[in-house]
Structures are given as C-alpha cells and as structure tokens.
Amino acid sequence: MTLIKSISGIRGTIGGEAGDNLTPSDVVRFTAGYAQWVLRRVSSRRPVVAVGRDARISGEMVYSLVEGTLVGCGVDVIDLGLCTTPGVEMAVVAKGADGGIIITASHNPRQWNALKLLNGEGEFLNDAEGREVLRLADAPDFSYPGVDSLGSVVERCSFGDEHIDRVLALPLVDADAVRKRGFRVTVDAVNSVGGIVIPRLLERMGVEVDRLNCEPTGDFAHNPEPIASNLTQVMEAVRRNGSDMGIVVDPDVDRLAFVCEDGELFGEEYTLVAVADYVLSATPGNTVSNLSSTRALKDVTERHGGSYAASAVGEVNVVAKMKETGAVIGGEGNGGVIYPALHYGRDALVGVALLLTSLARSGRCMTELRAGYPQYYMAKDKIALRPGMDVAKLLSGMKDAYERERITDTDGVKIDFPEGWVHMRGSNTEPIIRVYSESGTPEEARQLAARFVAELEELAARA
C-alpha cells in the first residue's frame, strides 16, 4: 500500500510488495543503512544502539528483524522492549548509546509500522542525516562483518520507571500538591505502551485511575489518532466515572490530549498552550510551536513577556528552533509537549505531570482552565494523493493565487488572514496533503479549510 521516507522516519503498511510497503526486506534494508551511518560516526569502538517498540501487532516481528540486522552489522543492542518514544529518546542518553531506533507508527492505524531513527543525543536525525541513511540503504557500498565481529544484545531492560522518576524529580512537578487534590482520572491508552506507564505515573502522584484500553495488546480499540472523532468512548467514560479529567495518548505516548470533567474535549491544540502557561508562570522565556499550531501559544507567551517563534512541522524542526531561540517550552499543536528541562522530545508523561501540578496549585478544574485562554478553533482536513498529483506544483499555485496576503513558505504554504489562517503541506507520515485552518468560530474554521481543499482540487483537476 504505502512506504514513506521522511524526517519522521521510515513508515509504511505491513505486507505487500517490497519497496512499496514496509516488508521484512525493507526493514532489513533501512536498518542496515542506519547501522552503517552509526558505524561511520563511531569508528574507534563497537557502537551501541537502543531499540524499543510500541505494542502494535507487527511490533515484535519488526523488532526481531531490527535487532538481528543491527547485530549482523556489528552493532551492539540495548533491548528496551515495550517502550514509549520519549522513553527511548531518554534511554539513549542515559545509557550512553550512540543512537536509537523506535519501532512505532505513532498515531497511524494498526496496519502501519515505522522505524524512527535517533542520533546519540536521543533526538531525531536531521534532514541531511536522514538522507545519508536513505542513500546507504538504497545504494549500499559496505560489506557485512564476519562471525568474530558480530554485535550482541548487551542489555535487556525497561526504562519506564526511570522515565517516571525523572519526571517526578522536576522542580515544577509537585506530586504532593496533586496527591492532596485527590484527582480521579480516566486514561485511554489505545491498548499500547501508554497503558503501562501513564497509570503508573498517576498512581505515584496519588491519583485514582480508571483504566480504559490500557492492556498493551496492540489491538487498538479505536483509530489511535487522538482527535475528536476517535474519542467518544473516553468522553462518555469521563462523564460516567465522574472523573476530574480524561487523559488520552497515542500508541507511542508522544501525543497527549485531555478531556474536561464535563466530558468535552479540552482541545488537542490547547495541551501545549496549558502546559506552557504553567511553565512560563514559573520560568518566563520563549516558546516554539510549528506552523500548523494554534495562535493561542503566541498570545499566552506574549502575556508572560516572552517571544514566540514558529518552525516547520516535524519534531526535529521544532527542537532546532527551540535551541536557536532558547525556548523554555515548545512542541506541536497535535498534543506534543517538549520540555527541555527533561529532554528535547515530545513527551506525554511530562505533559501530564505539569498539567496536573498546574491544576492542583491553582485549584481550578479543566473547564475553568480552558475558559481562560484565547478562543480559537481549528479545522483539519486533507486530500488523498492520487497518481500524477504534483504537491509542490499545487502549493506553488496556491502561493501565486494569494500573493497579496501574508505568506510563509518554509514548510508548504501558510496564508495568514486577519480573521485566521490556513496551512497546506504534504504530510511527512501519510500520502496526503494536509489542510489546516484556524479562526474565531468552529464554522469559520471549517469553511476556511473546505474552501482551500476545493481550490486545491480544482488546481489538481486542471493540471
């Protein structure tokens, strides 16, 4: 069906023909390319790579191929087993590894899997590094080592408890205040690794936990992308349980969404806004999010006296801009919180701990918290790519058509209007053009997105 190579890793559907899907031979080929990239960076000794996976059904099969290929290339492996994406990122640094591979397709449905590739700092490869890995995978100019030079699995361990320990040790996380508040929370972890670590974190903070889809079977109870249409079950459970809030994570636990005590969504775009508001109240500074994220973060940042900057979409781009601007908090509007005091990676665990501390210290409930922020509404639409569709040409056509407006073209085309904005870009993770819009009412946002979807389709029809 699909094989996508981008800054978000090597991602595809399981089965089918090699080169068109994520088949066993593709897993081996790209893992070997990455192994050679690591070997060329670490030439004085045998390199070590940390590997972890989410709980999706194909994970064990892909994991076995990755581990065996690394060993066969002369690379030692730290086997983290079932592990979140932020957990693998942190483990790379904590264990002194030279890189990491996370086997997860993040929010994609059950037929997908992927290899997310990390450097020795536990951060995603940049564009140049990723291109070199792809070059090595597509045109290998290396030979494999003999039997005396094979790698080995040097450690098998879990990193979940250490991850939780490090979150709870942060100065802005106050487990005692949360414990005194006596929260009751419903957790939906879509039957992946979040079902292990999120309840454990909450219980250590003294929170009563109602589990929903928390068995890490990989048999996703619903489409795993944490957006409104997929979350009706947890919204009803929050009302039924009388919970103070609902917590929703995607399969690899780098995206975070909240449900208010009334069973309504807090808004995935406002996850970062709320966490940033609390962090900035204690440590004033700058913030970063990507071009497809809400204007509300800019408003909140400026309210605290800081400066806001926007990056291209993709965690590696957000991290680069955060380092450039010295941001104290940042992330993506898809519920991805990056808190550099812990590490440079989207991390739902730190988002949960900081948000609960904010509520506990302020005495507010979720609906009160949400009401205190600028009220923007976002619509997220898309166009499935068809044979012959030229994404770059379509976006260039839209840029030309709106040349009188304020345009940003560092990642697709974003057009800012006085009443809102629209951002059109090719996806890093799916064969689609994403069309995101934001405005002052839900209807205006939907109309804006629908208008530009129609205009893109019209351009495509004329091409």
Short mmCIF file of C-alpha atoms in Angstrom, two decimals:
data_model
loop_
_atom_site.label_atom_id
_atom_site.label_comp_id
_atom_site.label_asym_id
_atom_site.label_seq_id
_atom_site.Cartn_x
_atom_site.Cartn_y
_atom_site.Cartn_z
CA MET A 1 0.00 0.00 0.00
CA THR A 2 2.42 2.72 1.15
CA LEU A 3 6.08 3.32 2.05
CA ILE A 4 7.02 6.84 3.16
CA LYS A 5 10.57 8.07 3.77
CA SER A 6 10.81 11.42 5.56
CA ILE A 7 12.23 13.27 8.57
CA SER A 8 9.66 11.31 10.61
CA GLY A 9 11.41 8.03 9.73
CA ILE A 10 10.67 5.05 7.50
CA ARG A 11 6.94 4.40 7.69
CA GLY A 12 4.65 2.05 5.82
CA THR A 13 1.94 -0.58 5.85
CA ILE A 14 2.82 -4.15 6.69
CA GLY A 15 2.81 -6.74 3.90
CA GLY A 16 2.64 -6.47 0.13
CA GLU A 17 5.48 -5.88 -2.30
CA ALA A 18 8.98 -4.85 -1.23
CA GLY A 19 9.71 -1.20 -1.93
CA ASP A 20 6.04 -0.27 -1.88
CA ASN A 21 5.26 -1.26 1.72
CA LEU A 22 7.11 -1.91 4.98
CA THR A 23 8.04 -5.54 4.25
CA PRO A 24 10.68 -7.62 6.09
CA SER A 25 13.23 -6.91 3.37
CA ASP A 26 12.56 -3.17 3.65
CA VAL A 27 13.02 -3.30 7.44
CA VAL A 28 16.38 -5.05 6.99
CA ARG A 29 17.50 -2.67 4.23
CA PHE A 30 16.78 0.53 6.13
CA THR A 31 18.12 -0.83 9.43
CA ALA A 32 21.35 -1.80 7.68
CA GLY A 33 21.62 1.69 6.20
CA TYR A 34 21.17 3.22 9.65
CA ALA A 35 23.70 0.79 11.15
CA GLN A 36 26.28 1.88 8.59
CA TRP A 37 25.55 5.53 9.38
CA VAL A 38 26.22 4.85 13.08
CA LEU A 39 29.34 2.78 12.34
CA ARG A 40 30.81 5.61 10.27
CA ARG A 41 30.25 8.07 13.11
CA VAL A 42 31.71 5.76 15.77
CA SER A 43 34.84 4.24 14.28
CA SER A 44 37.03 3.67 17.35
CA ARG A 45 34.84 1.03 19.03
CA ARG A 46 31.71 -1.04 18.54
CA PRO A 47 28.70 1.28 18.60
CA VAL A 48 25.60 0.70 20.72
CA VAL A 49 22.01 1.37 19.63
CA ALA A 50 18.97 1.38 21.96
CA VAL A 51 15.81 -0.17 20.49
CA GLY A 52 12.24 -0.02 21.80
CA ARG A 53 8.76 -0.50 20.38
CA ASP A 54 5.13 0.27 20.95
CA ALA A 55 2.62 -2.56 21.37
CA ARG A 56 1.19 -2.73 17.85
CA ILE A 57 0.65 -6.24 16.48
CA SER A 58 3.52 -6.15 13.97
CA GLY A 59 5.95 -4.75 16.53
CA GLU A 60 7.50 -8.00 17.70
CA MET A 61 8.15 -9.15 14.13
CA VAL A 62 9.72 -5.84 13.10
CA TYR A 63 11.70 -5.71 16.34
CA SER A 64 13.27 -9.12 15.69
CA LEU A 65 14.36 -8.01 12.21
CA VAL A 66 15.83 -4.75 13.51
CA GLU A 67 17.72 -6.40 16.36
CA GLY A 68 19.11 -9.16 14.15
CA THR A 69 20.18 -6.72 11.44
CA LEU A 70 21.99 -4.44 13.88
CA VAL A 71 23.84 -7.40 15.38
CA GLY A 72 24.65 -8.66 11.89
CA CYS A 73 26.13 -5.27 11.01
CA GLY A 74 28.45 -5.33 14.02
CA VAL A 75 26.37 -3.07 16.30
CA ASP A 76 25.56 -3.84 19.92
CA VAL A 77 21.94 -3.51 21.03
CA ILE A 78 20.22 -2.34 24.21
CA ASP A 79 16.81 -4.02 24.15
CA LEU A 80 14.26 -1.74 25.82
CA GLY A 81 11.28 -3.93 24.87
CA LEU A 82 7.92 -2.18 25.10
CA CYS A 83 8.89 1.47 25.50
CA THR A 84 7.47 4.89 24.70
CA THR A 85 9.09 7.12 22.10
CA PRO A 86 10.20 9.65 24.74
CA GLY A 87 11.47 6.77 26.87
CA VAL A 88 13.75 5.52 24.09
CA GLU A 89 14.96 9.08 23.47
CA MET A 90 15.91 9.49 27.11
CA ALA A 91 17.41 5.99 27.35
CA VAL A 92 19.85 6.73 24.51
CA VAL A 93 21.42 9.48 26.62
CA ALA A 94 21.06 7.76 29.99
CA LYS A 95 22.80 4.60 28.79
CA GLY A 96 25.42 6.30 26.66
CA ALA A 97 24.17 4.77 23.40
CA ASP A 98 25.25 6.05 20.01
CA GLY A 99 21.75 6.08 18.58
CA GLY A 100 18.29 4.62 18.84
CA ILE A 101 15.50 3.07 16.81
CA ILE A 102 11.88 3.34 17.89
CA ILE A 103 9.55 0.85 16.23
CA THR A 104 6.25 2.68 16.08
CA ALA A 105 3.95 4.29 13.55
CA SER A 106 2.80 6.72 16.22
CA HIS A 107 -0.82 7.75 15.53
CA ASN A 108 -1.23 5.65 12.35
CA PRO A 109 -3.74 2.75 12.32
CA ARG A 110 -2.89 -0.87 13.15
CA GLN A 111 -1.69 -1.91 9.66
CA TRP A 112 1.15 0.63 9.83
CA ASN A 113 4.57 0.46 11.45
CA ALA A 114 7.74 2.51 11.22
CA LEU A 115 11.36 2.98 12.18
CA LYS A 116 12.02 6.29 13.93
CA LEU A 117 15.76 6.97 13.93
CA LEU A 118 17.67 8.80 16.69
CA ASN A 119 21.17 10.23 16.99
CA GLY A 120 23.47 9.94 20.02
CA GLU A 121 21.67 12.83 21.76
CA GLY A 122 18.40 10.91 21.68
CA GLU A 123 16.96 13.28 19.07
CA PHE A 124 15.61 12.59 15.59
CA LEU A 125 18.01 12.71 12.67
CA ASN A 126 18.03 15.97 10.78
CA ASP A 127 17.31 16.15 7.08
CA ALA A 128 20.93 15.71 5.95
CA GLU A 129 21.48 12.77 8.29
CA GLY A 130 18.26 11.14 7.18
CA ARG A 131 19.20 11.50 3.53
CA GLU A 132 22.54 9.82 4.20
CA VAL A 133 20.79 6.86 5.84
CA LEU A 134 18.49 6.55 2.83
CA ARG A 135 21.45 6.72 0.46
CA LEU A 136 23.21 3.92 2.33
CA ALA A 137 20.03 1.83 2.33
CA ASP A 138 19.28 2.37 -1.35
CA ALA A 139 22.82 2.01 -2.72
CA PRO A 140 24.84 0.07 -0.13
CA ASP A 141 28.58 0.43 -0.51
CA PHE A 142 29.54 -1.65 2.50
CA SER A 143 30.15 -5.27 3.44
CA TYR A 144 28.91 -7.14 6.48
CA PRO A 145 31.30 -8.29 9.24
CA GLY A 146 32.43 -11.86 9.81
CA VAL A 147 31.39 -14.05 12.71
CA ASP A 148 34.03 -12.71 15.10
CA SER A 149 32.89 -9.12 14.59
CA LEU A 150 29.14 -9.51 15.07
CA GLY A 151 27.37 -7.34 17.60
CA SER A 152 25.36 -8.66 20.52
CA VAL A 153 22.45 -7.73 22.80
CA VAL A 154 24.34 -6.18 25.71
CA GLU A 155 21.32 -5.38 27.90
CA ARG A 156 17.61 -6.15 28.12
CA CYS A 157 15.78 -3.71 30.37
CA SER A 158 12.76 -1.47 30.84
CA PHE A 159 13.08 2.30 31.03
CA GLY A 160 9.55 3.11 32.18
CA ASP A 161 10.25 3.53 35.89
CA GLU A 162 13.37 5.61 35.32
CA HIS A 163 11.39 7.84 32.96
CA ILE A 164 8.74 8.35 35.66
CA ASP A 165 11.41 9.00 38.31
CA ARG A 166 12.94 11.75 36.17
CA VAL A 167 9.57 13.40 35.53
CA LEU A 168 8.69 13.40 39.22
CA ALA A 169 12.11 14.90 40.10
CA LEU A 170 11.47 18.04 38.03
CA PRO A 171 11.18 21.21 40.17
CA LEU A 172 7.89 22.22 38.50
CA VAL A 173 6.25 18.84 39.18
CA ASP A 174 4.60 18.79 42.62
CA ALA A 175 3.32 15.29 43.38
CA ASP A 176 2.40 16.26 46.95
CA ALA A 177 0.08 19.03 45.75
CA VAL A 178 -1.53 16.66 43.25
CA ARG A 179 -1.97 14.00 45.94
CA LYS A 180 -3.69 16.47 48.27
CA ARG A 181 -6.11 17.49 45.50
CA GLY A 182 -7.37 13.89 45.22
CA PHE A 183 -7.91 13.72 41.48
CA ARG A 184 -9.79 10.93 39.73
CA VAL A 185 -8.70 10.42 36.11
CA THR A 186 -9.82 8.19 33.23
CA VAL A 187 -6.96 7.05 30.98
CA ASP A 188 -7.38 5.85 27.38
CA ALA A 189 -4.10 4.40 26.09
CA VAL A 190 -5.49 2.70 22.95
CA ASN A 191 -4.10 -0.68 24.13
CA SER A 192 -0.45 0.25 23.72
CA VAL A 193 2.52 1.16 25.95
CA GLY A 194 0.78 4.18 27.44
CA GLY A 195 -1.40 1.72 29.32
CA ILE A 196 1.69 0.69 31.28
CA VAL A 197 3.39 4.00 32.09
CA ILE A 198 0.61 6.60 32.33
CA PRO A 199 -1.38 4.83 35.10
CA ARG A 200 1.88 4.11 36.94
CA LEU A 201 2.87 7.79 36.82
CA LEU A 202 -0.58 8.88 38.01
CA GLU A 203 -0.65 6.41 40.88
CA ARG A 204 2.74 7.62 42.08
CA MET A 205 1.24 11.12 42.15
CA GLY A 206 -1.66 9.92 44.28
CA VAL A 207 -4.27 9.97 41.51
CA GLU A 208 -7.16 7.49 41.39
CA VAL A 209 -7.06 5.90 37.92
CA ASP A 210 -9.88 4.43 35.85
CA ARG A 211 -8.30 2.40 33.03
CA LEU A 212 -9.79 2.31 29.52
CA ASN A 213 -7.99 0.41 26.74
CA CYS A 214 -4.86 0.08 28.86
CA GLU A 215 -3.91 -3.54 28.08
CA PRO A 216 -0.84 -3.38 25.76
CA THR A 217 -2.18 -5.92 23.26
CA GLY A 218 -1.69 -3.74 20.19
CA ASP A 219 -5.28 -4.45 19.18
CA PHE A 220 -6.29 -0.80 19.04
CA ALA A 221 -9.76 -0.18 20.43
CA HIS A 222 -10.27 2.75 18.05
CA ASN A 223 -8.34 4.69 15.45
CA PRO A 224 -5.31 5.74 17.51
CA GLU A 225 -5.03 9.36 16.41
CA PRO A 226 -6.25 11.34 19.45
CA ILE A 227 -8.77 13.57 17.65
CA ALA A 228 -12.42 14.22 18.50
CA SER A 229 -14.00 11.65 16.17
CA ASN A 230 -11.98 8.84 17.78
CA LEU A 231 -12.55 9.76 21.42
CA THR A 232 -16.28 9.36 22.02
CA GLN A 233 -15.67 6.32 24.26
CA VAL A 234 -13.37 8.12 26.68
CA MET A 235 -15.55 11.25 26.69
CA GLU A 236 -18.51 9.13 27.82
CA ALA A 237 -16.33 7.28 30.36
CA VAL A 238 -15.26 10.56 31.99
CA ARG A 239 -18.91 11.51 32.48
CA ARG A 240 -19.86 8.03 33.70
CA ASN A 241 -16.93 7.76 36.13
CA GLY A 242 -17.29 11.28 37.50
CA SER A 243 -13.64 11.89 36.62
CA ASP A 244 -11.88 15.20 37.08
CA MET A 245 -10.39 14.73 33.64
CA GLY A 246 -9.58 12.25 30.91
CA ILE A 247 -6.08 11.59 29.56
CA VAL A 248 -5.58 10.21 26.07
CA VAL A 249 -2.27 9.20 24.50
CA ASP A 250 -1.33 7.76 21.12
CA PRO A 251 0.39 4.34 20.77
CA ASP A 252 3.94 5.62 21.41
CA VAL A 253 2.96 8.24 24.01
CA ASP A 254 4.42 11.36 22.42
CA ARG A 255 1.00 12.95 21.83
CA LEU A 256 -1.35 13.97 24.63
CA ALA A 257 -5.00 15.05 24.69
CA PHE A 258 -7.24 15.91 27.63
CA VAL A 259 -10.96 15.59 28.29
CA CYS A 260 -12.61 18.07 30.67
CA GLU A 261 -14.67 17.00 33.68
CA ASP A 262 -17.87 17.60 31.72
CA GLY A 263 -16.83 15.01 29.11
CA GLU A 264 -16.00 17.60 26.45
CA LEU A 265 -12.60 17.75 24.81
CA PHE A 266 -10.09 20.25 26.17
CA GLY A 267 -8.77 20.56 22.61
CA GLU A 268 -5.60 18.84 21.44
CA GLU A 269 -4.23 22.20 20.28
CA TYR A 270 -4.54 23.53 23.84
CA THR A 271 -2.49 20.79 25.50
CA LEU A 272 0.74 22.68 24.78
CA VAL A 273 -0.90 26.04 25.49
CA ALA A 274 -1.96 24.99 29.01
CA VAL A 275 1.35 23.35 29.89
CA ALA A 276 3.28 26.33 28.51
CA ASP A 277 1.14 28.75 30.53
CA TYR A 278 2.12 26.96 33.74
CA VAL A 279 5.82 26.67 32.82
CA LEU A 280 6.01 30.34 31.78
CA SER A 281 4.39 31.44 35.03
CA ALA A 282 7.40 29.97 36.88
CA THR A 283 10.18 30.31 34.30
CA PRO A 284 9.49 33.18 31.88
CA GLY A 285 11.05 32.75 28.46
CA ASN A 286 10.45 31.97 24.82
CA THR A 287 8.28 29.32 23.17
CA VAL A 288 8.14 27.49 19.83
CA SER A 289 5.49 25.50 18.00
CA ASN A 290 5.09 24.53 14.37
CA LEU A 291 3.34 26.47 11.64
CA SER A 292 0.21 24.30 11.93
CA SER A 293 -0.33 25.11 15.61
CA THR A 294 -2.78 27.50 17.25
CA ARG A 295 -2.16 31.24 17.64
CA ALA A 296 -3.08 30.84 21.30
CA LEU A 297 0.50 29.86 22.24
CA LYS A 298 1.80 33.15 20.85
CA ASP A 299 -0.84 35.04 22.83
CA VAL A 300 -0.02 33.24 26.09
CA THR A 301 3.73 33.64 25.56
CA GLU A 302 3.47 37.37 24.99
CA ARG A 303 1.21 37.69 28.03
CA HIS A 304 4.12 36.33 30.10
CA GLY A 305 6.61 38.68 28.42
CA GLY A 306 8.26 36.11 26.17
CA SER A 307 8.73 35.75 22.43
CA TYR A 308 7.13 33.13 20.21
CA ALA A 309 8.61 31.56 17.06
CA ALA A 310 7.18 29.09 14.54
CA SER A 311 9.08 26.23 12.93
CA ALA A 312 8.41 23.85 10.07
CA VAL A 313 6.32 20.81 11.01
CA GLY A 314 8.27 17.90 12.48
CA GLU A 315 9.79 17.36 15.91
CA VAL A 316 13.36 17.77 14.65
CA ASN A 317 12.44 21.19 13.24
CA VAL A 318 10.72 22.32 16.44
CA VAL A 319 13.73 21.22 18.51
CA ALA A 320 16.16 23.09 16.24
CA LYS A 321 14.12 26.29 16.55
CA MET A 322 13.84 25.85 20.34
CA LYS A 323 17.61 25.59 20.65
CA GLU A 324 18.07 28.59 18.36
CA THR A 325 15.70 30.79 20.41
CA GLY A 326 16.47 29.37 23.87
CA ALA A 327 12.83 28.35 24.35
CA VAL A 328 11.85 27.06 27.81
CA ILE A 329 8.86 25.12 26.44
CA GLY A 330 7.65 24.17 23.00
CA GLY A 331 6.12 21.44 20.91
CA GLU A 332 3.42 20.84 18.35
CA GLY A 333 -0.28 21.55 18.28
CA ASN A 334 -1.04 17.84 17.89
CA GLY A 335 -0.61 17.46 21.65
CA GLY A 336 3.17 17.19 21.62
CA VAL A 337 4.88 18.84 24.62
CA ILE A 338 8.66 19.36 24.54
CA TYR A 339 10.15 20.43 27.89
CA PRO A 340 13.94 20.87 27.62
CA ALA A 341 14.42 20.65 31.39
CA LEU A 342 13.71 16.92 30.91
CA HIS A 343 14.76 16.30 27.28
CA TYR A 344 14.28 17.57 23.74
CA GLY A 345 11.42 15.34 22.65
CA ARG A 346 7.62 15.27 22.67
CA ASP A 347 6.65 13.60 25.93
CA ALA A 348 3.13 12.91 27.20
CA LEU A 349 4.36 11.91 30.66
CA VAL A 350 5.88 15.29 31.41
CA GLY A 351 2.81 16.98 29.92
CA VAL A 352 0.52 15.05 32.27
CA ALA A 353 2.65 15.79 35.36
CA LEU A 354 2.95 19.51 34.64
CA LEU A 355 -0.75 19.94 33.83
CA LEU A 356 -1.86 18.14 36.99
CA THR A 357 0.51 20.28 39.07
CA SER A 358 -0.92 23.41 37.47
CA LEU A 359 -4.47 22.34 38.34
CA ALA A 360 -3.51 21.31 41.88
CA ARG A 361 -1.70 24.55 42.67
CA SER A 362 -4.34 26.81 41.11
CA GLY A 363 -7.37 24.98 42.47
CA ARG A 364 -9.04 25.17 39.06
CA CYS A 365 -10.88 22.47 37.13
CA MET A 366 -10.32 21.68 33.46
CA THR A 367 -13.25 23.73 32.11
CA GLU A 368 -12.10 26.79 34.10
CA LEU A 369 -8.57 26.37 32.80
CA ARG A 370 -9.74 26.11 29.19
CA ALA A 371 -12.02 29.15 29.50
CA GLY A 372 -9.04 31.31 30.45
CA TYR A 373 -7.34 31.00 27.06
CA PRO A 374 -8.00 32.82 23.77
CA GLN A 375 -10.79 31.06 21.96
CA TYR A 376 -9.58 29.86 18.59
CA TYR A 377 -10.97 26.93 16.67
CA MET A 378 -9.15 24.71 14.23
CA ALA A 379 -10.31 22.53 11.36
CA LYS A 380 -8.12 19.76 9.99
CA ASP A 381 -8.82 18.46 6.50
CA LYS A 382 -6.81 16.56 3.90
CA ILE A 383 -6.63 15.49 0.29
CA ALA A 384 -5.55 11.95 -0.59
CA LEU A 385 -2.73 11.95 -3.13
CA ARG A 386 -3.57 10.40 -6.49
CA PRO A 387 -1.22 9.27 -9.24
CA GLY A 388 0.17 12.24 -11.11
CA MET A 389 -0.55 14.82 -8.39
CA ASP A 390 2.43 17.18 -8.00
CA VAL A 391 2.29 18.53 -4.44
CA ALA A 392 4.97 21.18 -4.99
CA LYS A 393 3.22 22.48 -8.11
CA LEU A 394 -0.17 22.62 -6.39
CA LEU A 395 1.21 24.54 -3.41
CA SER A 396 3.10 26.91 -5.69
CA GLY A 397 -0.15 27.61 -7.49
CA MET A 398 -1.86 28.47 -4.19
CA LYS A 399 1.03 30.76 -3.24
CA ASP A 400 0.71 32.62 -6.53
CA ALA A 401 -3.06 32.94 -6.17
CA TYR A 402 -2.71 34.59 -2.74
CA GLU A 403 0.47 36.58 -3.27
CA ARG A 404 -1.15 39.71 -1.78
CA GLU A 405 -1.64 38.00 1.60
CA ARG A 406 0.98 37.33 4.29
CA ILE A 407 2.56 34.01 3.23
CA THR A 408 5.08 31.69 4.90
CA ASP A 409 6.57 29.03 2.63
CA THR A 410 9.22 27.38 4.82
CA ASP A 411 7.00 24.28 5.04
CA GLY A 412 4.31 24.09 2.40
CA VAL A 413 2.27 27.28 2.19
CA LYS A 414 0.71 29.11 5.15
CA ILE A 415 -1.55 32.07 4.44
CA ASP A 416 -2.36 34.43 7.31
CA PHE A 417 -5.59 36.43 7.11
CA PRO A 418 -6.76 38.96 9.72
CA GLU A 419 -9.50 36.55 10.82
CA GLY A 420 -7.42 33.36 10.78
CA TRP A 421 -5.01 31.26 8.75
CA VAL A 422 -4.74 28.21 6.53
CA HIS A 423 -1.71 25.91 6.21
CA MET A 424 -1.31 23.47 3.31
CA ARG A 425 1.55 20.98 3.19
CA GLY A 426 2.48 17.48 2.12
CA SER A 427 2.38 15.09 5.07
CA ASN A 428 5.56 13.50 6.46
CA THR A 429 3.64 10.43 7.60
CA GLU A 430 0.80 9.76 5.14
CA PRO A 431 0.24 10.08 1.35
CA ILE A 432 -1.90 13.19 1.73
CA ILE A 433 -1.89 16.97 1.57
CA ARG A 434 -2.87 18.34 4.96
CA VAL A 435 -5.08 21.42 5.04
CA TYR A 436 -5.30 23.00 8.49
CA SER A 437 -7.13 26.21 9.30
CA GLU A 438 -7.89 28.31 12.36
CA SER A 439 -10.43 31.03 13.00
CA GLY A 440 -12.63 32.59 15.67
CA THR A 441 -15.52 30.10 15.38
CA PRO A 442 -15.71 26.39 14.51
CA GLU A 443 -17.83 27.11 11.45
CA GLU A 444 -15.44 29.75 10.10
CA ALA A 445 -12.53 27.36 10.53
CA ARG A 446 -14.39 24.54 8.74
CA GLN A 447 -15.40 26.84 5.92
CA LEU A 448 -11.85 28.11 5.50
CA ALA A 449 -10.42 24.57 5.31
CA ALA A 450 -13.17 23.41 2.93
CA ARG A 451 -12.58 26.40 0.69
CA PHE A 452 -8.90 25.63 0.26
CA VAL A 453 -9.50 21.90 -0.18
CA ALA A 454 -11.84 22.79 -3.04
CA GLU A 455 -9.33 25.21 -4.55
CA LEU A 456 -6.55 22.61 -4.39
CA GLU A 457 -8.80 20.00 -6.01
CA GLU A 458 -9.65 22.48 -8.76
CA LEU A 459 -5.97 23.15 -9.39
CA ALA A 460 -5.26 19.41 -9.49
CA ALA A 461 -8.08 18.86 -11.98
CA ARG A 462 -6.64 21.49 -14.29
CA ALA A 463 -3.09 20.14 -14.09
#
